Short mmCIF file of C-alpha atoms and ligand atoms in Angstrom, two decimals:
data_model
loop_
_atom_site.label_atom_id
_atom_site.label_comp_id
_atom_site.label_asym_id
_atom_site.label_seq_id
_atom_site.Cartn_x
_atom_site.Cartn_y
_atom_site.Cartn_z
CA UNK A 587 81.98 116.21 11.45
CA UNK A 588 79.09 118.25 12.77
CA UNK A 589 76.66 119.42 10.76
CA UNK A 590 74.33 120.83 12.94
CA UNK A 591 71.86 123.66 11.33
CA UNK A 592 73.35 122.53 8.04
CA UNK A 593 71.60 122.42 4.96
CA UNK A 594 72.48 120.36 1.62
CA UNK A 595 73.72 122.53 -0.84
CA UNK A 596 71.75 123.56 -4.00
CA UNK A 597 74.33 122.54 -6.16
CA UNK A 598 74.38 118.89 -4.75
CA UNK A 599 70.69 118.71 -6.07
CA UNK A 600 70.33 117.36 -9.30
CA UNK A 601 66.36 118.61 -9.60
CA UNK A 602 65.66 122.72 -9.37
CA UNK A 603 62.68 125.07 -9.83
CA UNK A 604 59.67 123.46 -9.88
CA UNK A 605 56.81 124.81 -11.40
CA UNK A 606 53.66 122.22 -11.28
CA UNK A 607 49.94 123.05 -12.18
CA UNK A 608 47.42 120.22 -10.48
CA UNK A 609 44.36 120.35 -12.26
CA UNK A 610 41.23 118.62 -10.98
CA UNK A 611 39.12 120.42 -13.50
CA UNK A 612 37.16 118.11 -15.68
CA UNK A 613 39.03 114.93 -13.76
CA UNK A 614 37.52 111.66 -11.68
CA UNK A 615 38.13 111.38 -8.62
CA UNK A 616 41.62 110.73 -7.11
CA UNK A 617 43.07 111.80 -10.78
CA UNK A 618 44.85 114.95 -11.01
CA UNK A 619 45.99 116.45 -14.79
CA UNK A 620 50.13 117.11 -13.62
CA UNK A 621 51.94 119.89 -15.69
CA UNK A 622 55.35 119.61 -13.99
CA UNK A 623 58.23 121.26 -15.20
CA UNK A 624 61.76 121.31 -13.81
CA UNK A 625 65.32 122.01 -14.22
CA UNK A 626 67.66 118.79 -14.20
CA UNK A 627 71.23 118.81 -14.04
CA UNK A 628 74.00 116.30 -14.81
CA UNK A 629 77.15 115.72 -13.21
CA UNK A 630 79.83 113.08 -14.00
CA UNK A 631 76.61 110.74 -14.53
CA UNK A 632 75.49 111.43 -18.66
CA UNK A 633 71.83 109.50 -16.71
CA UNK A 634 69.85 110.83 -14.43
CA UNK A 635 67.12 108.49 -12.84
CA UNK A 636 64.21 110.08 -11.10
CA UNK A 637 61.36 108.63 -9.24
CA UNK A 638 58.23 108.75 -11.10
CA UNK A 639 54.90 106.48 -11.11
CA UNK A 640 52.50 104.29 -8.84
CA UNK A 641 50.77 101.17 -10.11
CA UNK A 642 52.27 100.20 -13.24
CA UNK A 643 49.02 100.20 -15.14
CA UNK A 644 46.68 103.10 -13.85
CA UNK A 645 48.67 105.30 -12.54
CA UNK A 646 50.58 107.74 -15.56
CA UNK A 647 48.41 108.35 -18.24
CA UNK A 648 48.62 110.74 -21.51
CA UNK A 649 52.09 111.25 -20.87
CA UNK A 650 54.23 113.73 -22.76
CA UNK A 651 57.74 114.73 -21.81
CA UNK A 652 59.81 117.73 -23.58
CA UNK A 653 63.32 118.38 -22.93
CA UNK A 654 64.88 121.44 -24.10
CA UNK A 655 67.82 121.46 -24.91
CA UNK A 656 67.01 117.89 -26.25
CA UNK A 657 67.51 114.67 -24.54
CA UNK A 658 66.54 111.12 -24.63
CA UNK A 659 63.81 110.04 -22.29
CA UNK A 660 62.69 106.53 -20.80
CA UNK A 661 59.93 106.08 -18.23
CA UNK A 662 59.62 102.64 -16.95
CA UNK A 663 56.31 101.78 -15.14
CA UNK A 664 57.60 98.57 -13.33
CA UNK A 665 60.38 100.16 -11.64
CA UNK A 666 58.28 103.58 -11.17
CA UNK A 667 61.32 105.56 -12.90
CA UNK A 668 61.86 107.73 -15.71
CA UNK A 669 65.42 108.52 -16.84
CA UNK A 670 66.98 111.11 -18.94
CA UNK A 671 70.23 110.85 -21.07
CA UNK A 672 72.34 114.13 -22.03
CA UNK A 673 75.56 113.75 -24.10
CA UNK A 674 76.25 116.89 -22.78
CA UNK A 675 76.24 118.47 -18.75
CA UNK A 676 73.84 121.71 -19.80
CA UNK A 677 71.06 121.67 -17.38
CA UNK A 678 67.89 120.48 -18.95
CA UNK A 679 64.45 122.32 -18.69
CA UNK A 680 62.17 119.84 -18.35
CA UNK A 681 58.50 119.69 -18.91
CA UNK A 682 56.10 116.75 -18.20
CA UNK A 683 52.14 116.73 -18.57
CA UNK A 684 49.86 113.62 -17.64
CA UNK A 685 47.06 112.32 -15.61
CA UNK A 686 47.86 110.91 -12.61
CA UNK A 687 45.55 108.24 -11.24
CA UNK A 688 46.40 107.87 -7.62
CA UNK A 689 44.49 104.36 -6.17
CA UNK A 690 46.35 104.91 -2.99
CA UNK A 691 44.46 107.55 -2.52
CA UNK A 692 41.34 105.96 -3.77
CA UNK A 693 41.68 102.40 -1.84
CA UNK A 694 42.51 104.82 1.78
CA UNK A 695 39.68 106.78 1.55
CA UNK A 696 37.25 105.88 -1.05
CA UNK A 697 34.12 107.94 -0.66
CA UNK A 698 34.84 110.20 1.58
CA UNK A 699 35.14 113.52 -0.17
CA UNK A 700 38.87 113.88 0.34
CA UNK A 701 41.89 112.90 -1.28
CA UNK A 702 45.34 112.69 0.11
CA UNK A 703 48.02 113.52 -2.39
CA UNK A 704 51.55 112.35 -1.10
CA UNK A 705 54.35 110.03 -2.36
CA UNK A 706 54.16 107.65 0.32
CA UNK A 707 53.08 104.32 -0.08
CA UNK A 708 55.08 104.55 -3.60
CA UNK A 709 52.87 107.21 -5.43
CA UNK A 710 55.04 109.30 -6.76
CA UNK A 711 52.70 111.61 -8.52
CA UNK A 712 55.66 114.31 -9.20
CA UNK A 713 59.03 113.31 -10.56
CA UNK A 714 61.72 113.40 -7.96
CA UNK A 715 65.64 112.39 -6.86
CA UNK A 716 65.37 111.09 -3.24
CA UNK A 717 67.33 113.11 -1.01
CA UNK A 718 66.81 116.34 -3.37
CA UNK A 719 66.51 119.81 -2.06
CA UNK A 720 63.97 122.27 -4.56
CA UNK A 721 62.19 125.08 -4.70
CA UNK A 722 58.63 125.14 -5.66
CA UNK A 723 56.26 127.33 -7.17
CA UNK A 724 52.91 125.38 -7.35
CA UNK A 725 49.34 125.99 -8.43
CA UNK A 726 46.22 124.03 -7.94
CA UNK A 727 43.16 124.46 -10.53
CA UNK A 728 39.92 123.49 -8.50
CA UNK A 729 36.11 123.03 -9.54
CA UNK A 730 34.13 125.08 -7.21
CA UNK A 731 33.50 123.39 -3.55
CA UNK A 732 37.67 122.00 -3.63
CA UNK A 733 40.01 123.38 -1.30
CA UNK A 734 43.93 122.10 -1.50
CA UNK A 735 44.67 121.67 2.56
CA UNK A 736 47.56 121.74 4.38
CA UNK A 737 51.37 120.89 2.93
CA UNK A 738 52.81 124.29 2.01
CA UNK A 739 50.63 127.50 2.30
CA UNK A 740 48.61 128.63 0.07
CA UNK A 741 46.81 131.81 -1.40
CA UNK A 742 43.37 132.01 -3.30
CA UNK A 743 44.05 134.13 -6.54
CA UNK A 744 41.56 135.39 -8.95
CA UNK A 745 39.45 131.96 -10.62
CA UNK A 746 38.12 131.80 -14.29
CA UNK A 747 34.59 130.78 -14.49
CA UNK A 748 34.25 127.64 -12.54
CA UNK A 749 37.67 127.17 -11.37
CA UNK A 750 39.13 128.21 -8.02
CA UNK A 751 43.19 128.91 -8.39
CA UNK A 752 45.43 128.76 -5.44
CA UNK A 753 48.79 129.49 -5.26
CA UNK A 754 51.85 128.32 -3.61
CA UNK A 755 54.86 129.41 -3.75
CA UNK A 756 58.04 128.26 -1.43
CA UNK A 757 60.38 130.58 -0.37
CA UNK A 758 62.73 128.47 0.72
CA UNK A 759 64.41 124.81 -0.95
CA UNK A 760 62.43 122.19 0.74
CA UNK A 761 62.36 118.26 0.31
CA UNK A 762 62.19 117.77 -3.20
CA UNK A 763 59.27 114.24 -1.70
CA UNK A 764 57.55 116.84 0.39
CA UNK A 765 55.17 118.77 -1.69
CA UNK A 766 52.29 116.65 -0.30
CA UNK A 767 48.85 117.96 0.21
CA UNK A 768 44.83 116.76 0.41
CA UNK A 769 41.88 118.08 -1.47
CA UNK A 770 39.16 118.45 0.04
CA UNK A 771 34.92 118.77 -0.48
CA UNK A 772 34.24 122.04 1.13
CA UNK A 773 30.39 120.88 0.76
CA UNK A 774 30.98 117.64 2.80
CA UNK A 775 33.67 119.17 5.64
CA UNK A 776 33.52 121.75 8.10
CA UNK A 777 36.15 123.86 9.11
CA UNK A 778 36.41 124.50 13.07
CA UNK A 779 38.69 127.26 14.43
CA UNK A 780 39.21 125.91 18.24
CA UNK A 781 40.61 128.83 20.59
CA UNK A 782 42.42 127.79 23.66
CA UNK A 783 44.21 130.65 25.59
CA UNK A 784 45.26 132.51 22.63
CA UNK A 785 46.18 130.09 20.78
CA UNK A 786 43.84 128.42 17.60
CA UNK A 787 43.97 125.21 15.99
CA UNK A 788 42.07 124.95 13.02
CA UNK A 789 40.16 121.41 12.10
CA UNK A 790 38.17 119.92 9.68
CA UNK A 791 35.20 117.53 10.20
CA UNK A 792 32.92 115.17 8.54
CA UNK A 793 29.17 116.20 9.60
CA UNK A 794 29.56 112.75 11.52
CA UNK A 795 30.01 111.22 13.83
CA UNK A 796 29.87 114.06 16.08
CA UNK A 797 32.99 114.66 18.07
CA UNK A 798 32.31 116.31 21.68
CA UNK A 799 33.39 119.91 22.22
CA UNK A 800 35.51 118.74 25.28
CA UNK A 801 37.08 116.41 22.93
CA UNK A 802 38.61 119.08 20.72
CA UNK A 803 39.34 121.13 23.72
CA UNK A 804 41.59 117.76 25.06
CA UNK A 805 43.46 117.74 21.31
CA UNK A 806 44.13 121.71 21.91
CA UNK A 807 46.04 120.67 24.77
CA UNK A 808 47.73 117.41 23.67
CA UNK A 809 49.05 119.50 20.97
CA UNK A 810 50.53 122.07 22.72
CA UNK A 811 51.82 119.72 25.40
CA UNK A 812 53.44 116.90 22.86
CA UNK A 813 54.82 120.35 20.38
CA UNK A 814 56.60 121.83 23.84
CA UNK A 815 58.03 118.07 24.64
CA UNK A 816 59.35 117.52 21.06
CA UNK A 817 60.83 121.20 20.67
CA UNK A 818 62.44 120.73 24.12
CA UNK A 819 63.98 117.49 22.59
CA UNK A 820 65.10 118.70 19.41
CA UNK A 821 64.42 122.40 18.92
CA UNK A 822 61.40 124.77 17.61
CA UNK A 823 58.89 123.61 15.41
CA UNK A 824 58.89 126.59 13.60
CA UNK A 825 61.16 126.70 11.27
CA UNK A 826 60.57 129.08 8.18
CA UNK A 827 63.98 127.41 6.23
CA UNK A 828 61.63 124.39 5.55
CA UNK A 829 58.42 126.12 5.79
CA UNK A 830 56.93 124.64 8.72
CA UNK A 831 55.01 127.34 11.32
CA UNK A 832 52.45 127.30 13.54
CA UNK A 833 50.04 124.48 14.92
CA UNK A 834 49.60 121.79 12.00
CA UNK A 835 45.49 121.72 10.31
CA UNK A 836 43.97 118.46 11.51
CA UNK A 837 41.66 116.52 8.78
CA UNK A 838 39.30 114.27 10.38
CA UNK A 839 37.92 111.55 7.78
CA UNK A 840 35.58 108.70 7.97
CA UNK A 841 38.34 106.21 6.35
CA UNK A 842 39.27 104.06 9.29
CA UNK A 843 42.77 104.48 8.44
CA UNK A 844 45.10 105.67 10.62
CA UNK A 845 46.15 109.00 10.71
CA UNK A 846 49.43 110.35 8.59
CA UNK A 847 51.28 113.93 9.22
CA UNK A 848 52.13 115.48 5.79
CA UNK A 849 54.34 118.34 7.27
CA UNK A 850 51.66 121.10 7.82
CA UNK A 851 48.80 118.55 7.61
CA UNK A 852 47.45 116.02 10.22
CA UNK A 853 44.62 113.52 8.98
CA UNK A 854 43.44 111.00 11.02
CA UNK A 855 40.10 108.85 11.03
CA UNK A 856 36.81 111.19 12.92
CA UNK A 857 35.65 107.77 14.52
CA UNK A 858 38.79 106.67 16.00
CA UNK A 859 39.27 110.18 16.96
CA UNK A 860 35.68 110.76 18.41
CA UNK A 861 35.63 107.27 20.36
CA UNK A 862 39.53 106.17 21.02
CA UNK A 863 39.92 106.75 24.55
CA UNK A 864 43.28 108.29 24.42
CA UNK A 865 44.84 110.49 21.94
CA UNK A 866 48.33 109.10 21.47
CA UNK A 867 48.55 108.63 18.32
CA UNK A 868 48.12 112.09 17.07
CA UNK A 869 50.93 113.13 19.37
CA UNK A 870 53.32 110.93 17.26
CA UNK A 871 51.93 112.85 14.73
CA UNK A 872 53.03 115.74 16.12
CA UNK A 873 56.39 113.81 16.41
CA UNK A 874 56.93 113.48 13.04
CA UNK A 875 57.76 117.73 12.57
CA UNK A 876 61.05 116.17 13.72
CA UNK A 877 61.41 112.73 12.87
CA UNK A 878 60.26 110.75 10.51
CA UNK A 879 59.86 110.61 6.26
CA UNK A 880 60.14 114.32 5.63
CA UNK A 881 63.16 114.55 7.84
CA UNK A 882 65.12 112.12 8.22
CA UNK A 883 65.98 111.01 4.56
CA UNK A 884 66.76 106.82 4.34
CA UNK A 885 64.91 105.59 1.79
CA UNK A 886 62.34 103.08 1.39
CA UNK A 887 63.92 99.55 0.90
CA UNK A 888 67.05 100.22 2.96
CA UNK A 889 67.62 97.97 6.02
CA UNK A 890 65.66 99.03 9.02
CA UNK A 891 64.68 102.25 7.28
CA UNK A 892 61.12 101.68 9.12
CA UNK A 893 62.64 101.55 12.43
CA UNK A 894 64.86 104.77 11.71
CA UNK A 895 61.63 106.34 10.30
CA UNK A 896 58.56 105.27 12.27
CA UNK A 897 59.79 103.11 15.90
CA UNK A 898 62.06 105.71 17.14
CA UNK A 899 59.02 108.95 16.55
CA UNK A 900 56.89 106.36 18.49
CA UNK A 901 59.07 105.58 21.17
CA UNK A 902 59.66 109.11 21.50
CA UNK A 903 56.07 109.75 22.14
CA UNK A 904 56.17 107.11 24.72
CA UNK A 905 58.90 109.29 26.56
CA UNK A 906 55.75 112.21 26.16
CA UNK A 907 54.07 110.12 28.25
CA UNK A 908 56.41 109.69 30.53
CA UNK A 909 57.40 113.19 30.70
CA UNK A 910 53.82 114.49 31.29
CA UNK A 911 51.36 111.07 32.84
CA UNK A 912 54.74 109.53 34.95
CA UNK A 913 56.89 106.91 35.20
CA UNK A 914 53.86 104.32 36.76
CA UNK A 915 51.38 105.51 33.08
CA UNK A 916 54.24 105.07 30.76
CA UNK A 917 55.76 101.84 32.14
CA UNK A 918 52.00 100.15 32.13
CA UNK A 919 51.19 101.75 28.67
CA UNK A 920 53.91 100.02 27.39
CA UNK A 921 53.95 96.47 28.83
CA UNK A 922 49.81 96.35 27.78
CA UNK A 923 49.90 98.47 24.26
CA UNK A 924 53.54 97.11 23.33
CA UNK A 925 54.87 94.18 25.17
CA UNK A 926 51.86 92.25 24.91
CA UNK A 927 50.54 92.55 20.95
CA UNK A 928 54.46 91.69 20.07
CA UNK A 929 54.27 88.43 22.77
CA UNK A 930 51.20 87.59 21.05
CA UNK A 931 53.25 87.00 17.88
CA UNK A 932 56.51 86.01 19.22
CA UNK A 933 57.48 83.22 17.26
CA UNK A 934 54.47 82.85 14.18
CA UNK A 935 56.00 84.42 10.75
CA UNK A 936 54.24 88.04 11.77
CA UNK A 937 57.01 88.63 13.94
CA UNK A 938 59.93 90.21 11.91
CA UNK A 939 63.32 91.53 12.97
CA UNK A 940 63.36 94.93 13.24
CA UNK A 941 66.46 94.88 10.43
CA UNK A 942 63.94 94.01 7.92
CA UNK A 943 61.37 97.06 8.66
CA UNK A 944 62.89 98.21 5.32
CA UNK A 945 58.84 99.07 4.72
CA UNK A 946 56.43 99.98 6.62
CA UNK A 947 55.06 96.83 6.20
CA UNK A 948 54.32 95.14 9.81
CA UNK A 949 52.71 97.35 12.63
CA UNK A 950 53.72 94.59 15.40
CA UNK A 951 57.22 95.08 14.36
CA UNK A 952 57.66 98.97 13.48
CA UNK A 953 54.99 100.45 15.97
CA UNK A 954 55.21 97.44 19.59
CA UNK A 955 58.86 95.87 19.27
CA UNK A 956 60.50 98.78 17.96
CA UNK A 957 59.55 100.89 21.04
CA UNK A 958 60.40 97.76 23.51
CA UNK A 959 63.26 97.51 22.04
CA UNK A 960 64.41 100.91 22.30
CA UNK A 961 63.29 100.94 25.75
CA UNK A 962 65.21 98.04 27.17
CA UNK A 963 68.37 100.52 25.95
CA UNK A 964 66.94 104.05 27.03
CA UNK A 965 66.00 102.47 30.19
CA UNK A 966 69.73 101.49 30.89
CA UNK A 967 71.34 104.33 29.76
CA UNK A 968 69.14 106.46 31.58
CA UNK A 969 66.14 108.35 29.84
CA UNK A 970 67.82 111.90 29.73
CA UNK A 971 70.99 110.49 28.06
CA UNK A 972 68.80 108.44 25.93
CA UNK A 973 67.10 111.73 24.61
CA UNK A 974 70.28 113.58 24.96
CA UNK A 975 71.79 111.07 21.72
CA UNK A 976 68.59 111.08 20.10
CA UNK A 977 69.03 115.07 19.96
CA UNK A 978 72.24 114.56 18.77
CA UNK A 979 70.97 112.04 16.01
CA UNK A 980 68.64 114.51 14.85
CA UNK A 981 70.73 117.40 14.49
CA UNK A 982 73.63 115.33 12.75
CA UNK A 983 70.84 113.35 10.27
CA UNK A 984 67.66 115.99 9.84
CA UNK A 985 67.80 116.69 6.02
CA UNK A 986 70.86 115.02 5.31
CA UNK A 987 70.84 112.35 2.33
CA UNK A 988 72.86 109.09 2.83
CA UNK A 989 71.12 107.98 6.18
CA UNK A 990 71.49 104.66 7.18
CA UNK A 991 70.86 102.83 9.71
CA UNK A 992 74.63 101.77 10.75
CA UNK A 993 74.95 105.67 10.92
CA UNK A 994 72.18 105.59 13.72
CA UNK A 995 74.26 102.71 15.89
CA UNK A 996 77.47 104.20 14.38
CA UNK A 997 76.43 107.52 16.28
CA UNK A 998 75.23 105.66 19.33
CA UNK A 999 78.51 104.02 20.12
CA UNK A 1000 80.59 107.44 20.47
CA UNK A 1001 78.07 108.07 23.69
CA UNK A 1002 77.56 104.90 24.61
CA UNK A 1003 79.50 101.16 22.77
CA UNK A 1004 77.76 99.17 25.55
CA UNK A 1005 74.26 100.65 24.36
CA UNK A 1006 75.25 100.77 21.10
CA UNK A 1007 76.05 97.02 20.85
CA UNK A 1008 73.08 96.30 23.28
CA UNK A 1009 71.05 98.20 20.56
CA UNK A 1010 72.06 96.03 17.26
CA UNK A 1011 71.85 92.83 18.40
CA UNK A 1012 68.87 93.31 19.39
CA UNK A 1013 67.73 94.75 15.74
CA UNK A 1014 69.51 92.34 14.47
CA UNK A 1015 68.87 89.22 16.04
CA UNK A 1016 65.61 89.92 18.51
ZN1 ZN B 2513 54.14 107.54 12.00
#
């Protein structure tokens, strides 16, 4: 079956109409005061089991859950879960207010006058079904000197006292996991609007270190060079169905963490940025429009998920590389950036089969051997059948629950069994 420019169906979504208020009025840092309410439905199943919840301790406090028409409720911290029970299949209208405590956050970027707010890493700081398509209506409640950054767009509305309100509201169903965005100290940041041709790119910087003008200039480009080799691959990166236009904002921190795309959103570290002497990793960010977490929908825990996820978006940006720098660039970028740090480990416990990237849990294995891997099958097939199937992968899998990775091989072996087999032992068994 084909399901190209297909869509999951509202009614397959057990979670609808989100309204959420995140309120950072009056809270610490990296806490938020949720109200979240949402309409959940039941099917043949009289349970419904969302994710909910971070660290079992910290992270939901003050909880208070009402469920109209009634229901029974049970939110277990280990399992980061809370379930509802209906004897009957009326759609429930469900409201939930707490303080969320998000360490992820906290531990990532500690004093640094931003916060990231996303449900990777396990904080789920919104209740969700995996998979889920929703719409959202969401509004942000801000002390003076916050703005909420990237994720979906917002609008400013009209503040009481103190408070700045901004508004979002989603035209479209989106990823019920992808209402992700960062807050940010407009006292301690500095927004740049770099113009290149026509084009802009808006940025935000840390006072220091300084970054060289040519330096933003040279991400301009890269941008605009990786988005044209990725659309060319798989297609525009606008695309107003899922609320994703123009250039992404780029948030440069001082964490030394490495950078994450939240849809609309890239954040990456200021010093790695201002110093790294190539930019490559922000054009996988630019990778992940298409594939990656907000796309393509395995979840966490399932085998190889990681690989699906994160080693095929950086092998693809290898293929950037080759596309734009040449064959004699990409084939030495790989063998000293790739081959080597996953030689250095070949045979200590670091170095995992790629099977068990079921999270992201080992950069040797997802980010080096992933992308050797795939290359000693690209390079056989040939690269522009290679990226031919991986078009084909992304059209048949973007926004589609029930990914897995024998679905990826499965797909494979139509165009290719010999690559295909090629392929899974080598997941398997390398
Ligand atoms: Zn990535």
């Amino acid at each position: 079956m084909n399901y190209e420019g297909s869509i999951p169906l509202t009614q397959q979504n057990r979670v609808e109409n989100y309204a959420i208020v995140f309120s950072k009025t009056g809270m610490e840092d990296f806490n938020l005061l949720i109200d979240c309410t949402f309409t959940l439905r039941f099917d043949e199943d009289s349970t419904a089991v969302m994710r909910f919840g971070g660290d079992a301790a910290y992270s939901v406090g003050a909880l208070r859950v009402t469920v109209s028409p009634e229901a029974a409720w049970h939110y277990d911290p280990e399992a980061k879960t809370i379930a509802f029970t209906a004897p009957t299949r009326q759609p429930r209208r469900i409201r939930m207010t707490y303080v969320y405590c998000n360490l992820t956050s906290a531990f990532v970027y500690g004093d640094n006058g931003c916060e990231l707010w996303e449900p990777s890493y396990g904080e789920n700081f919104y209740p969700y079904v995996f998979g889920d398509r929703s719409l959202f209506d969401v509004r942000y409640e801000l002390p003076a000197g916050i703005v909420p950054l990237g994720g979906y767009p917002t609008q400013e509305c009209v503040g009481k006292g103190n408070t700045r309100l901004f508004h979002s509201r989603i035209p479209e169903t989106v990823v019920s996991h992808s209402c992700v965005f960062a807050l940010l100290d407009t006292t301690r940041y500095r927004e740049t609007v770099h113009l290149l041709d026509r084009d802009t790119l808006r940025l935000w910087f840390m006072p220091a270190p300084e970054v060289p003008a040519a330096r933003i200039d040279e991400l301009h480009r890269l941008t605009r060079d990786a988005t044209a080799f990725f659309a060319a691959c798989f297609g525009p990166y606008d695309d107003t169905r899922n609320a994703i236009g123009g250039h992404p904002v780029y948030l440069f921190h001082t964490s030394g963490y490495s950078n994450r795309n939240n849809l609309n959103l890239i954040s990456a570290s200021q010093e790695k940025f201002a110093a790294k002497p190539h930019l490559l990793p922000l054009a996988h960010e630019i990778g992940h429009r298409w594939l990656g977490e907000w796309t393509l929908l395995i979840p966490d825990g399932a085998e190889a998920a990681y690989f699906i996820k994160e080693s095929l978006n950086e092998y693809m940006t290898l293929l950037f590389v080759r596309a734009t720098a040449g064959e004699e660039v990409f084939r030495s970028l790989l063998e000293t950036e790739y081959e080597k740090p996953m030689q250095t480990v070949r045979g200590t416990v670091a170095d995992a089969r790629l099977i068990d990237m079921r999270h992201n849990d080992n950069n040797t294995a997802v980010y080096c051997k992933g992308p050797v891997v795939l290359d000693r099958v690209a390079s056989r097939m040939g690269y522009d059948r290679w990226i031919g199937f991986m078009r084909r992968f992304y059209a048949t899998w973007r926004y589609r629950p029930g990914l897995a990775y024998p679905s990826f091989v499965g797909l494979l072996a139509r165009d290719d069994p010999q690559a295909a087999r090629l392929l899974d032992s080598l997941v398997r068994t390398f």
